Amino acid sequence: MPHILSTTDADFEERFTALLSMKREDSPDVDDVVAGIIADVCARGDAALIELTSRFDRLDLTPDTLAFSAAEIDRNCALVTPQEREALETAAERIRAYHVRQMPEDVSWTDPEGATLGWRWTPVSAAGLYVPGGIASYPSSMLMNAIPAKVAGVPQLAVCVPTPDGQVNPLVLMAARIAGVDRIYRLGGAQAIAALAYGTQTIPPVDKITGPGNAFVAAAKRRVFGKVGIDMIAGPSEILVIADRDNDPDWIALDLLSQAEHDESAQSILITTDAAFGQAVAQAVEARLETLDRREVAGASWAGNGAVITVRDLDEAAELSNRIAPEHLELCVADPEGLARSCIHAGAIFLGQWTPEAIGDYVGGPNHVLPTARSARFSSGLSVMDFLKRTTMARMTPQALTAIGPAAETLATSESLGAHGLSVRARREKLNAQGTNTG
Amino acid sequence: MPHILSTTDADFEERFTALLSMKREDSPDVDDVVAGIIADVCARGDAALIELTSRFDRLDLTPDTLAFSAAEIDRNCALVTPQEREALETAAERIRAYHVRQMPEDVSWTDPEGATLGWRWTPVSAAGLYVPGGIASYPSSMLMNAIPAKVAGVPQLAVCVPTPDGQVNPLVLMAARIAGVDRIYRLGGAQAIAALAYGTQTIPPVDKITGPGNAFVAAAKRRVFGKVGIDMIAGPSEILVIADRDNDPDWIALDLLSQAEHDESAQSILITTDAAFGQAVAQAVEARLETLDRREVAGASWAGNGAVITVRDLDEAAELSNRIAPEHLELCVADPEGLARSCIHAGAIFLGQWTPEAIGDYVGGPNHVLPTARSARFSSGLSVMDFLKRTTMARMTPQALTAIGPAAETLATSESLGAHGLSVRARREKLNAQGTNTG
């Protein structure tokens, strides 16, 4: 049974707060193990990678076979059906078209004092993506991580994917090829992150690491942060659907289940203005759970973390939504754009009943790597910006320095930073001696 | 004596690599102490803040005096000289004018399949700035942190500044008022960060914390990251000046010293195409060190971490600059814009001999909070973006769902995510039953 709440209940505030602060995931403390693995890779390079991969993935590699060869990638791509290949290409094309629009422009202007100011964007020189193996080996995640990097113009893009017992998902390799990945290594876990961050004899270090992973990968990313950039550390997935009664309960049930089936710690919440509709959705969820392939996972998530909340009106719905700050927010109401204006904290918004969240996981265009665990209050999903950095630019003229230099000198003096002031003053004195039109 | 290197030296590569990997700062391990302080503030709120402030800052507060009153701020602002006030206002105006241009626009478009796509920017609801007390209490840092937040539209902006023995820098309060800060708390250290992240009876929690601080503040920011957003953890400051012989050695010496005087762990590097000019700058540094107020700090930084590197040409200079990825990069050459195009990793670039780095610390306009310790390879200085987050938006139509839905279903099947596929399929079946022009 999911949590059933109504804002008219006397204990609503208490139960809603409890729902918000519910801890859905136990992260095992693997930090010591991870620290040891990173130190080992730093010290021994390829030899450590080969030994760790033999131990954890039961796979014997050499420096020459750490990366997939072009022929191996060819062989795997040949296993992908034309229908799957076409679906990947459709997804890639739409993701690329969306992310191309995110490319920011360089800006430069001259202000009234004569100073030329602006900034410039440049890509990181090399990025590394982590793609999990096993059951959560998602070709869609490969596209969602690799395409923004390539759109940003990252010249070197490497991927690490674990291949336990030598097994790999051919669609992941196909997706990497479509996205334009340069190199794919058969590496997983903390050792993969260490190799990307520090480099080895065979693997060049990168400047930025993105992509999801298990507790070992997450701990390793935290540890190498600072040496390289990382994306967010994602928690379990979440969806909030706000729906009025004019919806098919079965559609909404499937949208809730499409989050729940990811993971037992996933969370699906329905907020509705109509208690009877809420009940109908809950019944539709139970009906669908009878036949769903991943019914055990989805059922455990729904029973443990799911919720149906009845509200008086959509204003209340927006207020609760902002407290939840959901990763995915689906608005199945008559005026979804209007409601979206009041929902100020969300990773991604899906507008109207024809926009199931699953479209956004694959082919919508926007990125599916999104802030979880209420972090949409202060952070954003993955974008081309994650693979770019901004350099600010300033050029003074003698006139500009004459105009604004004295203020800098005053502030430098007030902060007791003498050389700061003198570096401006020495130049101004030269100008004063010459007249200010020099230069 | 600074490090003297030339790319023509046989051992150059070895010595340059050593210079790059030099550890300039020993961070004391205060993590356990900080964890205890955060837990105490979470458990006891105001009472913990009052007790910790009494212990560390020798200042007795009550819940009513945790924040400065408007009258106290008035009294302090009256102590600021008109010249200082005007300098702060000039700086604030220029910083605001620069950061206003950073405001990104919301974007929305309809694609050929009929899907409406885009994204929207919204500010965080509340931000907290940390401003150090004591010798490093810089009003300029208050402006550089607070103005981007206000330009981003953050409705609630709080500041924590420690006031040991009740002492506060009036210019810091004046800068806060000019920047539009809403509330200023007399709090420092890890307890200030804990109060901002978790809130207390008196202090509302914020969503984002920025600003520099000592080892305790840095450790606390790392610990609350995830609960709230944080800016970077800044290391000691650095400057790289690339200068040809057509410069006044004294100006370049002052630019190097204006970094060195910040901190003994600061680093100032000169790269020049002319060995004799490099010597002249080193001599000018020694001459200026004789009279500089902060000669002990600046001298220790220059002797320990400073470097003069002679290169064959500007191509070599750019190559070394990219390996250093400096926080501040000053280009004092005939064509600074041309050289800037080759210098792809830098926090901020200062173009030409009339642009001393100190201008950028105060009144240039660009932010002075910049990536240190080679992190300009993958990160950017503080900007309005740090106080905004992006929500992606998507709206499908029946036509769009018909066009791209099948690809989503194929990929969902390939990832064994049944409910994902069904959520699309159920809608498409309805459309098929009705003909695709419905909706």
mmCIF file of N, CA and C in Angstrom, chain A residues 225-308:
data_model
loop_
_atom_site.group_PDB
_atom_site.id
_atom_site.type_symbol
_atom_site.label_atom_id
_atom_site.label_comp_id
_atom_site.label_asym_id
_atom_site.label_seq_id
_atom_site.Cartn_x
_atom_site.Cartn_y
_atom_site.Cartn_z
ATOM 1 N N PHE A 225 37.086 14.185 -6.953
ATOM 2 C CA PHE A 225 36.567 15.535 -7.199
ATOM 3 C C PHE A 225 37.587 16.572 -6.731
ATOM 4 N N GLY A 226 37.908 17.503 -7.584
ATOM 5 C CA GLY A 226 38.941 18.486 -7.249
ATOM 6 C C GLY A 226 40.128 18.243 -8.170
ATOM 7 N N LYS A 227 40.559 16.976 -8.232
ATOM 8 C CA LYS A 227 41.567 16.584 -9.235
ATOM 9 C C LYS A 227 40.939 16.709 -10.621
ATOM 10 N N VAL A 228 39.701 16.265 -10.743
ATOM 11 C CA VAL A 228 38.911 16.428 -11.969
ATOM 12 C C VAL A 228 37.543 16.958 -11.580
ATOM 13 N N GLY A 229 36.785 17.412 -12.555
ATOM 14 C CA GLY A 229 35.392 17.759 -12.311
ATOM 15 C C GLY A 229 34.535 16.504 -12.355
ATOM 16 N N ILE A 230 33.435 16.504 -11.612
ATOM 17 C CA ILE A 230 32.479 15.396 -11.714
ATOM 18 C C ILE A 230 31.078 15.984 -11.891
ATOM 19 N N ASP A 231 30.149 15.172 -12.376
ATOM 20 C CA ASP A 231 28.758 15.588 -12.382
ATOM 21 C C ASP A 231 28.182 15.293 -10.996
ATOM 22 N N MET A 232 26.897 15.358 -10.883
ATOM 23 C CA MET A 232 26.262 15.098 -9.591
ATOM 24 C C MET A 232 26.430 13.628 -9.187
ATOM 25 N N ILE A 233 26.219 13.356 -7.890
ATOM 26 C CA ILE A 233 26.108 11.971 -7.414
ATOM 27 C C ILE A 233 24.607 11.693 -7.325
ATOM 28 N N ALA A 234 24.090 10.908 -8.281
ATOM 29 C CA ALA A 234 22.638 10.743 -8.371
ATOM 30 C C ALA A 234 22.128 9.741 -7.340
ATOM 31 N N GLY A 235 20.976 10.041 -6.772
ATOM 32 C CA GLY A 235 20.287 9.112 -5.889
ATOM 33 C C GLY A 235 19.218 8.361 -6.664
ATOM 34 N N PRO A 236 18.378 7.594 -5.956
ATOM 35 C CA PRO A 236 17.307 6.865 -6.636
ATOM 36 C C PRO A 236 16.327 7.808 -7.325
ATOM 37 N N SER A 237 15.754 7.324 -8.414
ATOM 38 C CA SER A 237 14.895 8.139 -9.277
ATOM 39 C C SER A 237 13.546 8.454 -8.626
ATOM 40 N N GLU A 238 12.938 9.544 -9.063
ATOM 41 C CA GLU A 238 11.659 9.978 -8.483
ATOM 42 C C GLU A 238 10.765 10.589 -9.562
ATOM 43 N N ILE A 239 9.463 10.428 -9.386
ATOM 44 C CA ILE A 239 8.512 11.155 -10.221
ATOM 45 C C ILE A 239 7.389 11.706 -9.352
ATOM 46 N N LEU A 240 6.960 12.910 -9.699
ATOM 47 C CA LEU A 240 5.733 13.466 -9.125
ATOM 48 C C LEU A 240 4.797 13.748 -10.292
ATOM 49 N N VAL A 241 3.588 13.163 -10.213
ATOM 50 C CA VAL A 241 2.564 13.457 -11.221
ATOM 51 C C VAL A 241 1.485 14.292 -10.539
ATOM 52 N N ILE A 242 1.166 15.435 -11.127
ATOM 53 C CA ILE A 242 0.016 16.215 -10.673
ATOM 54 C C ILE A 242 -1.070 16.039 -11.730
ATOM 55 N N ALA A 243 -2.188 15.450 -11.340
ATOM 56 C CA ALA A 243 -3.224 15.132 -12.328
ATOM 57 C C ALA A 243 -4.599 15.489 -11.793
ATOM 58 N N ASP A 244 -5.417 16.054 -12.660
ATOM 59 C CA ASP A 244 -6.820 16.266 -12.294
ATOM 60 C C ASP A 244 -7.633 15.042 -12.728
ATOM 61 N N ARG A 245 -8.955 15.110 -12.557
ATOM 62 C CA ARG A 245 -9.762 13.916 -12.809
ATOM 63 C C ARG A 245 -9.916 13.596 -14.301
ATOM 64 N N ASP A 246 -9.555 14.569 -15.150
ATOM 65 C CA ASP A 246 -9.757 14.358 -16.589
ATOM 66 C C ASP A 246 -8.591 13.602 -17.219
ATOM 67 N N ASN A 247 -8.205 12.520 -16.592
ATOM 68 C CA ASN A 247 -7.106 11.710 -17.110
ATOM 69 C C ASN A 247 -7.519 10.248 -17.055
ATOM 70 N N ASP A 248 -6.876 9.445 -17.878
ATOM 71 C CA ASP A 248 -7.080 8.007 -17.828
ATOM 72 C C ASP A 248 -6.244 7.464 -16.659
ATOM 73 N N PRO A 249 -6.896 6.878 -15.634
ATOM 74 C CA PRO A 249 -6.138 6.400 -14.469
ATOM 75 C C PRO A 249 -5.044 5.407 -14.859
ATOM 76 N N ASP A 250 -5.299 4.619 -15.901
ATOM 77 C CA ASP A 250 -4.313 3.623 -16.316
ATOM 78 C C ASP A 250 -3.038 4.291 -16.834
ATOM 79 N N TRP A 251 -3.162 5.381 -17.583
ATOM 80 C CA TRP A 251 -1.974 6.077 -18.090
ATOM 81 C C TRP A 251 -1.137 6.613 -16.928
ATOM 82 N N ILE A 252 -1.833 7.234 -15.980
ATOM 83 C CA ILE A 252 -1.106 7.801 -14.838
ATOM 84 C C ILE A 252 -0.450 6.684 -14.020
ATOM 85 N N ALA A 253 -1.161 5.561 -13.877
ATOM 86 C CA ALA A 253 -0.602 4.412 -13.163
ATOM 87 C C ALA A 253 0.687 3.945 -13.833
ATOM 88 N N LEU A 254 0.679 3.873 -15.153
ATOM 89 C CA LEU A 254 1.880 3.428 -15.873
ATOM 90 C C LEU A 254 3.024 4.434 -15.707
ATOM 91 N N ASP A 255 2.696 5.713 -15.679
ATOM 92 C CA ASP A 255 3.738 6.726 -15.491
ATOM 93 C C ASP A 255 4.388 6.579 -14.111
ATOM 94 N N LEU A 256 3.552 6.310 -13.102
ATOM 95 C CA LEU A 256 4.086 6.097 -11.748
ATOM 96 C C LEU A 256 4.948 4.827 -11.721
ATOM 97 N N LEU A 257 4.453 3.788 -12.389
ATOM 98 C CA LEU A 257 5.194 2.521 -12.388
ATOM 99 C C LEU A 257 6.496 2.608 -13.183
ATOM 100 N N SER A 258 6.533 3.495 -14.172
ATOM 101 C CA SER A 258 7.761 3.563 -14.971
ATOM 102 C C SER A 258 8.906 4.173 -14.148
ATOM 103 N N GLN A 259 8.603 4.868 -13.087
ATOM 104 C CA GLN A 259 9.657 5.248 -12.142
ATOM 105 C C GLN A 259 9.912 4.108 -11.162
ATOM 106 N N ALA A 260 8.811 3.540 -10.651
ATOM 107 C CA ALA A 260 8.936 2.509 -9.607
ATOM 108 C C ALA A 260 9.722 1.299 -10.094
ATOM 109 N N GLU A 261 9.632 0.979 -11.405
ATOM 110 C CA GLU A 261 10.297 -0.243 -11.863
ATOM 111 C C GLU A 261 11.821 -0.105 -11.951
ATOM 112 N N HIS A 262 12.348 1.138 -11.818
ATOM 113 C CA HIS A 262 13.803 1.323 -11.877
ATOM 114 C C HIS A 262 14.510 0.637 -10.731
ATOM 115 N N ASP A 263 13.878 0.686 -9.547
ATOM 116 C CA ASP A 263 14.667 0.449 -8.336
ATOM 117 C C ASP A 263 13.695 0.395 -7.157
ATOM 118 N N GLU A 264 13.936 -0.476 -6.211
ATOM 119 C CA GLU A 264 13.059 -0.516 -5.034
ATOM 120 C C GLU A 264 13.086 0.804 -4.263
ATOM 121 N N SER A 265 14.187 1.568 -4.357
ATOM 122 C CA SER A 265 14.266 2.850 -3.646
ATOM 123 C C SER A 265 13.692 3.998 -4.455
ATOM 124 N N ALA A 266 13.236 3.745 -5.670
ATOM 125 C CA ALA A 266 12.600 4.818 -6.450
ATOM 126 C C ALA A 266 11.328 5.277 -5.738
ATOM 127 N N GLN A 267 10.890 6.484 -6.087
ATOM 128 C CA GLN A 267 9.683 7.021 -5.446
ATOM 129 C C GLN A 267 8.737 7.618 -6.493
ATOM 130 N N SER A 268 7.477 7.211 -6.432
ATOM 131 C CA SER A 268 6.441 7.736 -7.338
ATOM 132 C C SER A 268 5.336 8.343 -6.490
ATOM 133 N N ILE A 269 5.020 9.587 -6.765
ATOM 134 C CA ILE A 269 3.993 10.293 -5.994
ATOM 135 C C ILE A 269 2.958 10.868 -6.964
ATOM 136 N N LEU A 270 1.694 10.671 -6.614
ATOM 137 C CA LEU A 270 0.603 11.318 -7.346
ATOM 138 C C LEU A 270 -0.018 12.374 -6.452
ATOM 139 N N ILE A 271 -0.155 13.576 -6.975
ATOM 140 C CA ILE A 271 -0.957 14.609 -6.299
ATOM 141 C C ILE A 271 -2.166 14.866 -7.184
ATOM 142 N N THR A 272 -3.341 14.778 -6.598
ATOM 143 C CA THR A 272 -4.544 14.983 -7.402
ATOM 144 C C THR A 272 -5.559 15.843 -6.647
ATOM 145 N N THR A 273 -6.357 16.547 -7.408
ATOM 146 C CA THR A 273 -7.407 17.375 -6.811
ATOM 147 C C THR A 273 -8.668 16.552 -6.543
ATOM 148 N N ASP A 274 -8.644 15.268 -6.885
ATOM 149 C CA ASP A 274 -9.856 14.448 -6.810
ATOM 150 C C ASP A 274 -9.525 13.116 -6.140
ATOM 151 N N ALA A 275 -10.066 12.923 -4.917
ATOM 152 C CA ALA A 275 -9.733 11.721 -4.143
ATOM 153 C C ALA A 275 -10.153 10.461 -4.880
ATOM 154 N N ALA A 276 -11.315 10.502 -5.545
ATOM 155 C CA ALA A 276 -11.792 9.311 -6.250
ATOM 156 C C ALA A 276 -10.849 8.962 -7.412
ATOM 157 N N PHE A 277 -10.356 9.986 -8.101
ATOM 158 C CA PHE A 277 -9.389 9.736 -9.169
ATOM 159 C C PHE A 277 -8.123 9.093 -8.589
ATOM 160 N N GLY A 278 -7.687 9.599 -7.449
ATOM 161 C CA GLY A 278 -6.515 9.028 -6.779
ATOM 162 C C GLY A 278 -6.705 7.549 -6.491
ATOM 163 N N GLN A 279 -7.888 7.198 -6.002
ATOM 164 C CA GLN A 279 -8.179 5.790 -5.735
ATOM 165 C C GLN A 279 -8.166 4.962 -7.007
ATOM 166 N N ALA A 280 -8.739 5.540 -8.059
ATOM 167 C CA ALA A 280 -8.772 4.819 -9.340
ATOM 168 C C ALA A 280 -7.357 4.560 -9.860
ATOM 169 N N VAL A 281 -6.468 5.541 -9.675
ATOM 170 C CA VAL A 281 -5.075 5.352 -10.112
ATOM 171 C C VAL A 281 -4.416 4.262 -9.271
ATOM 172 N N ALA A 282 -4.645 4.301 -7.958
ATOM 173 C CA ALA A 282 -4.045 3.288 -7.081
ATOM 174 C C ALA A 282 -4.522 1.894 -7.486
ATOM 175 N N GLN A 283 -5.813 1.776 -7.847
ATOM 176 C CA GLN A 283 -6.323 0.479 -8.307
ATOM 177 C C GLN A 283 -5.682 0.070 -9.633
ATOM 178 N N ALA A 284 -5.510 1.040 -10.519
ATOM 179 C CA ALA A 284 -4.885 0.746 -11.815
ATOM 180 C C ALA A 284 -3.432 0.310 -11.636
ATOM 181 N N VAL A 285 -2.761 0.895 -10.648
ATOM 182 C CA VAL A 285 -1.388 0.465 -10.361
ATOM 183 C C VAL A 285 -1.396 -1.006 -9.954
ATOM 184 N N GLU A 286 -2.323 -1.371 -9.041
ATOM 185 C CA GLU A 286 -2.368 -2.765 -8.585
ATOM 186 C C GLU A 286 -2.662 -3.697 -9.762
ATOM 187 N N ALA A 287 -3.572 -3.277 -10.631
ATOM 188 C CA ALA A 287 -3.929 -4.122 -11.777
ATOM 189 C C ALA A 287 -2.721 -4.327 -12.692
ATOM 190 N N ARG A 288 -1.997 -3.244 -12.987
ATOM 191 C CA ARG A 288 -0.827 -3.342 -13.867
ATOM 192 C C ARG A 288 0.294 -4.158 -13.219
ATOM 193 N N LEU A 289 0.377 -4.067 -11.888
ATOM 194 C CA LEU A 289 1.445 -4.796 -11.181
ATOM 195 C C LEU A 289 1.297 -6.311 -11.351
ATOM 196 N N GLU A 290 0.078 -6.762 -11.670
ATOM 197 C CA GLU A 290 -0.110 -8.205 -11.808
ATOM 198 C C GLU A 290 0.634 -8.781 -13.007
ATOM 199 N N THR A 291 0.804 -7.956 -14.037
ATOM 200 C CA THR A 291 1.402 -8.506 -15.262
ATOM 201 C C THR A 291 2.757 -7.895 -15.616
ATOM 202 N N LEU A 292 3.163 -6.886 -14.910
ATOM 203 C CA LEU A 292 4.412 -6.185 -15.270
ATOM 204 C C LEU A 292 5.617 -7.126 -15.087
ATOM 205 N N ASP A 293 6.552 -7.103 -16.043
ATOM 206 C CA ASP A 293 7.755 -7.945 -15.914
ATOM 207 C C ASP A 293 8.508 -7.641 -14.624
ATOM 208 N N ARG A 294 8.696 -6.359 -14.352
ATOM 209 C CA ARG A 294 9.490 -5.987 -13.176
ATOM 210 C C ARG A 294 8.565 -5.712 -11.980
ATOM 211 N N ARG A 295 7.518 -6.560 -11.824
ATOM 212 C CA ARG A 295 6.517 -6.300 -10.786
ATOM 213 C C ARG A 295 7.085 -6.377 -9.385
ATOM 214 N N GLU A 296 8.134 -7.170 -9.178
ATOM 215 C CA GLU A 296 8.659 -7.267 -7.809
ATOM 216 C C GLU A 296 9.321 -5.962 -7.390
ATOM 217 N N VAL A 297 10.167 -5.463 -8.271
ATOM 218 C CA VAL A 297 10.839 -4.187 -7.990
ATOM 219 C C VAL A 297 9.814 -3.062 -7.905
ATOM 220 N N ALA A 298 8.968 -2.949 -8.925
ATOM 221 C CA ALA A 298 8.010 -1.851 -8.983
ATOM 222 C C ALA A 298 7.031 -1.917 -7.810
ATOM 223 N N GLY A 299 6.604 -3.140 -7.471
ATOM 224 C CA GLY A 299 5.665 -3.298 -6.364
ATOM 225 C C GLY A 299 6.284 -2.897 -5.040
ATOM 226 N N ALA A 300 7.547 -3.277 -4.835
ATOM 227 C CA ALA A 300 8.226 -2.923 -3.577
ATOM 228 C C ALA A 300 8.400 -1.411 -3.484
ATOM 229 N N SER A 301 8.770 -0.780 -4.597
ATOM 230 C CA SER A 301 8.945 0.677 -4.599
ATOM 231 C C SER A 301 7.613 1.371 -4.306
ATOM 232 N N TRP A 302 6.565 0.940 -4.974
ATOM 233 C CA TRP A 302 5.253 1.582 -4.812
ATOM 234 C C TRP A 302 4.737 1.401 -3.377
ATOM 235 N N ALA A 303 4.851 0.184 -2.872
ATOM 236 C CA ALA A 303 4.349 -0.075 -1.519
ATOM 237 C C ALA A 303 5.182 0.661 -0.469
ATOM 238 N N GLY A 304 6.479 0.729 -0.694
ATOM 239 C CA GLY A 304 7.345 1.322 0.329
ATOM 240 C C GLY A 304 7.426 2.839 0.251
ATOM 241 N N ASN A 305 7.489 3.369 -0.970
ATOM 242 C CA ASN A 305 7.783 4.793 -1.135
ATOM 243 C C ASN A 305 6.704 5.566 -1.876
ATOM 244 N N GLY A 306 5.770 4.850 -2.510
ATOM 245 C CA GLY A 306 4.740 5.518 -3.305
ATOM 246 C C GLY A 306 3.780 6.300 -2.433
ATOM 247 N N ALA A 307 3.121 7.294 -3.036
ATOM 248 C CA ALA A 307 2.152 8.088 -2.279
ATOM 249 C C ALA A 307 1.088 8.650 -3.206
ATOM 250 N N VAL A 308 -0.128 8.746 -2.668
ATOM 251 C CA VAL A 308 -1.226 9.428 -3.355
ATOM 252 C C VAL A 308 -1.704 10.537 -2.414
#
